[in-house]
N, CA, C and O atoms as a DFTB+ gen file, in Angstrom:
292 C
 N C O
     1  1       0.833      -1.195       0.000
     2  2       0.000       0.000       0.000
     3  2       0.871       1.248       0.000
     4  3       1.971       1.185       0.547
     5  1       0.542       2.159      -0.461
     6  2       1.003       3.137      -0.679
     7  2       0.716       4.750       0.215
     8  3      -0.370       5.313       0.074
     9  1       1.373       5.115       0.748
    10  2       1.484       5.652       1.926
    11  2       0.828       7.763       1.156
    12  3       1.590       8.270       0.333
    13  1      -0.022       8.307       1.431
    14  2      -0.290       9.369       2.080
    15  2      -0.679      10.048       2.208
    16  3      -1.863       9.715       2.275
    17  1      -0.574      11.496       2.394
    18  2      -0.323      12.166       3.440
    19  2      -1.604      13.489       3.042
    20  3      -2.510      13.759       3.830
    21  1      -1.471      14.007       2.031
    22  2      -2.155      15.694       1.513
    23  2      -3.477      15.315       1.816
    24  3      -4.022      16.275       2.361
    25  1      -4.405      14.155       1.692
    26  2      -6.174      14.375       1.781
    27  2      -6.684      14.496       3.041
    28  3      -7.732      15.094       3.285
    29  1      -5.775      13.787       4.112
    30  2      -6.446      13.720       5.319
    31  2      -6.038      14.600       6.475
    32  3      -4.920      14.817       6.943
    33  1      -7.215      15.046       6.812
    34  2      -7.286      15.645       8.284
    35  2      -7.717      15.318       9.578
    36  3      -8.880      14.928       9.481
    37  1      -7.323      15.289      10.784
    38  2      -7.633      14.334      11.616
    39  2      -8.141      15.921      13.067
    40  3      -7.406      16.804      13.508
    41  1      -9.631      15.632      13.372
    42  2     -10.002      16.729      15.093
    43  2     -10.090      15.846      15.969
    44  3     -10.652      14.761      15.823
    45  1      -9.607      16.195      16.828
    46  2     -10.005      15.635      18.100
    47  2     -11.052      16.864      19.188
    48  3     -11.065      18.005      19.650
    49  1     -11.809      15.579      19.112
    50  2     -13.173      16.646      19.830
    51  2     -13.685      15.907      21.415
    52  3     -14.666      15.172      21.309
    53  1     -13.180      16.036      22.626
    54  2     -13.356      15.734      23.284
    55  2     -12.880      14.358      23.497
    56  3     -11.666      14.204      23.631
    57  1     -13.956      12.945      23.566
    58  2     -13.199      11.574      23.837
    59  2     -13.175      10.539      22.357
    60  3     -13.206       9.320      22.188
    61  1     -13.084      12.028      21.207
    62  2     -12.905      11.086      20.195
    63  2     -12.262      11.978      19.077
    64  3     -12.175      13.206      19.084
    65  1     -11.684      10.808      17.791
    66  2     -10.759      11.479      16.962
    67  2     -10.956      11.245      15.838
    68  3     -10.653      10.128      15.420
    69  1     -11.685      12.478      14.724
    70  2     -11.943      11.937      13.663
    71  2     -11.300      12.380      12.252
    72  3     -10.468      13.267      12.059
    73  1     -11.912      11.522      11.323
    74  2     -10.621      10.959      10.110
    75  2     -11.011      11.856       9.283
    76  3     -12.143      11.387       9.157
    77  1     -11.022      12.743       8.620
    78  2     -11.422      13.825       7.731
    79  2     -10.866      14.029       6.340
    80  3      -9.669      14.319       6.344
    81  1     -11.605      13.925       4.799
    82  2     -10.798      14.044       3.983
    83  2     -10.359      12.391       3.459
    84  3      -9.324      12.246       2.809
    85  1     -11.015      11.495       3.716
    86  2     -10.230       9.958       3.559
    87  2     -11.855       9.425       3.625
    88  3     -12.811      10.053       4.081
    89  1     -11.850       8.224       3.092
    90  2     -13.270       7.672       3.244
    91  2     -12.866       6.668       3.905
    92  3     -13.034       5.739       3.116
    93  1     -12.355       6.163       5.035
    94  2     -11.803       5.319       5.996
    95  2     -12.816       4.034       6.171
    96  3     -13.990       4.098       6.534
    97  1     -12.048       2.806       5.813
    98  2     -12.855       1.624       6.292
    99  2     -12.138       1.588       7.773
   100  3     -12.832       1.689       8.785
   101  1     -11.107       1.479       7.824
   102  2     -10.422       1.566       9.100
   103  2      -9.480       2.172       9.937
   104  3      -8.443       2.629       9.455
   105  1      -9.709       2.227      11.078
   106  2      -8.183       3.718      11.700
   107  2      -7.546       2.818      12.706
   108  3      -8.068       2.008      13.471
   109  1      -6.157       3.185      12.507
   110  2      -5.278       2.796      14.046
   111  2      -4.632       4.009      14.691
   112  3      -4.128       4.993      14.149
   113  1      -4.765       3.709      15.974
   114  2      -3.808       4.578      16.400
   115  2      -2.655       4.019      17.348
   116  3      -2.910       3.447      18.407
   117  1      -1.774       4.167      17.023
   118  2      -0.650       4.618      17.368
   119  2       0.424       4.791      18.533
   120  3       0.328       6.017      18.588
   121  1       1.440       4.467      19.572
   122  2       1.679       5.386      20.301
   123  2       3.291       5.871      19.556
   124  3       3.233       5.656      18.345
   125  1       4.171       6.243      19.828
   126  2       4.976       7.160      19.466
   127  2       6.409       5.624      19.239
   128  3       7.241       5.553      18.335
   129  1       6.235       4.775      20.242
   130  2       7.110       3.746      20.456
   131  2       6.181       2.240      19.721
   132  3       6.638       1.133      20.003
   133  1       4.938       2.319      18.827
   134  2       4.647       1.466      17.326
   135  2       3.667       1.072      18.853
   136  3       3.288       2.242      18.903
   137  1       3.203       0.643      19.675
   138  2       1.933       0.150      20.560
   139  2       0.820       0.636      19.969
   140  3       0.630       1.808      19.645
   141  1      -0.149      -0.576      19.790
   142  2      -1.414       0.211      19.143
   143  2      -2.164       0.051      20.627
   144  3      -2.120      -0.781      21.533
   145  1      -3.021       1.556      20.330
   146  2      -3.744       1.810      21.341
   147  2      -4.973       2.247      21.359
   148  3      -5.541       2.628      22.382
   149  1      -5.641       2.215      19.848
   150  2      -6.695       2.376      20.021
   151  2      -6.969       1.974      18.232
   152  3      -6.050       2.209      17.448
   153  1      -8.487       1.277      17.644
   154  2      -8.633       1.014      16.263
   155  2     -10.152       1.010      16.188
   156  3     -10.813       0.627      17.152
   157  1     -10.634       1.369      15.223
   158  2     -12.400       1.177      14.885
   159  2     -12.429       1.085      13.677
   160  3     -11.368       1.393      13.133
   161  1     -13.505       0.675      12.814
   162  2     -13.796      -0.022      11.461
   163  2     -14.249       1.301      10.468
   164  3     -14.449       1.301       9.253
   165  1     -14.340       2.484      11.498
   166  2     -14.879       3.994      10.863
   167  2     -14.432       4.755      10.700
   168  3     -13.310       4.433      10.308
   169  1     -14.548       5.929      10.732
   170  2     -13.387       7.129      10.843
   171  2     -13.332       8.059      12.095
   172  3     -12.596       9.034      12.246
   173  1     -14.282       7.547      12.983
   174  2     -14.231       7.814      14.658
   175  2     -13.419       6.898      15.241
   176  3     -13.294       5.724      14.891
   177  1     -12.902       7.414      16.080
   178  2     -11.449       6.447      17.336
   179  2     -12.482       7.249      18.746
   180  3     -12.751       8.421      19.011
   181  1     -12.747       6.235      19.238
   182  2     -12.513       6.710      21.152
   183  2     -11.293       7.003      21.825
   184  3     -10.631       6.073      22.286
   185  1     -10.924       8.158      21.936
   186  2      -9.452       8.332      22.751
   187  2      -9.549       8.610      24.114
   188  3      -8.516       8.966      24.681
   189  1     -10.928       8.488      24.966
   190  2     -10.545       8.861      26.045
   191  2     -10.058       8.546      26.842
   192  3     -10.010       7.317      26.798
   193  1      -9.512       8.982      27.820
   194  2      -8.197       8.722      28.289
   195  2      -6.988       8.605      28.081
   196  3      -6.007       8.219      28.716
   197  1      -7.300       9.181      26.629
   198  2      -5.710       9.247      26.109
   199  2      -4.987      10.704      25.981
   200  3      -5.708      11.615      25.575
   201  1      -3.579      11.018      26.301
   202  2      -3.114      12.112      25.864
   203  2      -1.334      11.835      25.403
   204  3      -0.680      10.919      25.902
   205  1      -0.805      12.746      24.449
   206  2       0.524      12.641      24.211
   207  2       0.342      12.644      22.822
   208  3      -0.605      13.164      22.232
   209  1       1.342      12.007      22.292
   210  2       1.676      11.783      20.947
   211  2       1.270      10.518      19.913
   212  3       1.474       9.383      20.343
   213  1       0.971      10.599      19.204
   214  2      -0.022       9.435      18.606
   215  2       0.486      10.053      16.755
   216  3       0.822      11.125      16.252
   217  1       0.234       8.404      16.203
   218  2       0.183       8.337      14.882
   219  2      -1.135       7.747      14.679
   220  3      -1.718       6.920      15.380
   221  1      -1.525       8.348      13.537
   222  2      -2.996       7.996      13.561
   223  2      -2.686       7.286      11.705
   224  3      -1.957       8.029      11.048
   225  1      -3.058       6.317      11.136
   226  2      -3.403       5.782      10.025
   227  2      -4.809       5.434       9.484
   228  3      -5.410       4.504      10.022
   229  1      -5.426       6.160       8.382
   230  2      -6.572       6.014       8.075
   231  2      -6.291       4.397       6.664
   232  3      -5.242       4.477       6.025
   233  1      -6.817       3.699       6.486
   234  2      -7.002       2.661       5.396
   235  2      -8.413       2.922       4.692
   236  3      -9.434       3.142       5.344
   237  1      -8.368       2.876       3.296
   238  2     -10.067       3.319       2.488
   239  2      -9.620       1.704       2.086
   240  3      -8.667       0.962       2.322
   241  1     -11.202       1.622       1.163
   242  2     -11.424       0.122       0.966
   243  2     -10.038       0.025      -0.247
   244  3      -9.303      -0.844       0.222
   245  1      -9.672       0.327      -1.013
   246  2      -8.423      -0.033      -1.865
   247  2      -7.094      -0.236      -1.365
   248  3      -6.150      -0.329      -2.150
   249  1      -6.933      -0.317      -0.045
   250  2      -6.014      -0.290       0.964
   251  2      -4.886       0.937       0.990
   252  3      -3.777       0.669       1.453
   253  1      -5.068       1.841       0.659
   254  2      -3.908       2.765       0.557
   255  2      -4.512       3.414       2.073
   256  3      -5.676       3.630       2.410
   257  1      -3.244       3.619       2.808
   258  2      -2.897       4.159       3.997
   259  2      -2.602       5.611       3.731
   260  3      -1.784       6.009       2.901
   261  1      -3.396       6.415       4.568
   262  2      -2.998       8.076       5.084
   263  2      -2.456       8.022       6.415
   264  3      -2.851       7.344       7.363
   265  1      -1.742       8.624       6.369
   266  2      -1.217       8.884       8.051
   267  2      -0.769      10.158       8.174
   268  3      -0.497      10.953       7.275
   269  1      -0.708      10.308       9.445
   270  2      -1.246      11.852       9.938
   271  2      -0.402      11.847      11.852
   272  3      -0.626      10.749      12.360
   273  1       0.114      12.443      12.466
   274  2       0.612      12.583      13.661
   275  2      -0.290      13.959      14.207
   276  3      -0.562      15.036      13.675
   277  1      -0.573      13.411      15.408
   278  2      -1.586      14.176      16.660
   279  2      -1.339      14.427      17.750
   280  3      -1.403      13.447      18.492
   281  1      -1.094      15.261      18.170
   282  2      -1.008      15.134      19.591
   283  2      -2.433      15.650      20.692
   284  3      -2.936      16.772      20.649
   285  1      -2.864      14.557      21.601
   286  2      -3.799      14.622      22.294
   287  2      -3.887      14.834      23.388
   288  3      -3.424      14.045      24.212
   289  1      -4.571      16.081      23.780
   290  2      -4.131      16.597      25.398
   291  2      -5.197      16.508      26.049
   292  3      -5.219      16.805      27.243
């Protein structure tokens, strides 16, 4: 898959983080040291309880990966 970067935008709005710009079958997130810590089948993530640094990867159904870095406070 082919990696990126210009379509997607990623808000974090309270206890969740969404995929913007990507038609996402699926999201991972990330921690800074490759631990996944959070994934959903949509383009919403539940992050609550999460804060710091995060890589976020969106996948659309043709499998090409966007990725995007967040930091969540």
């Amino acid at each position: 898959a082919v990696n990126e970067v210009s379509k997607m935008t990623v808000e974090c709005n309270g206890s969740t983080l969404k995929v913007k710009g990507v038609d996402a079958d699926n999201v991972t997130l990330h921690s800074v040291s490759g631990a996944l810590v959070a994934k959903a089948n949509s383009n919403v993530v539940n992050i609550e309880g999460l804060n710091g640094i995060y890589i976020v990867t969106a996948t659309d159904a043709a499998g090409v990966a966007y990725t995007a870095k967040v930091v969540i406070r």
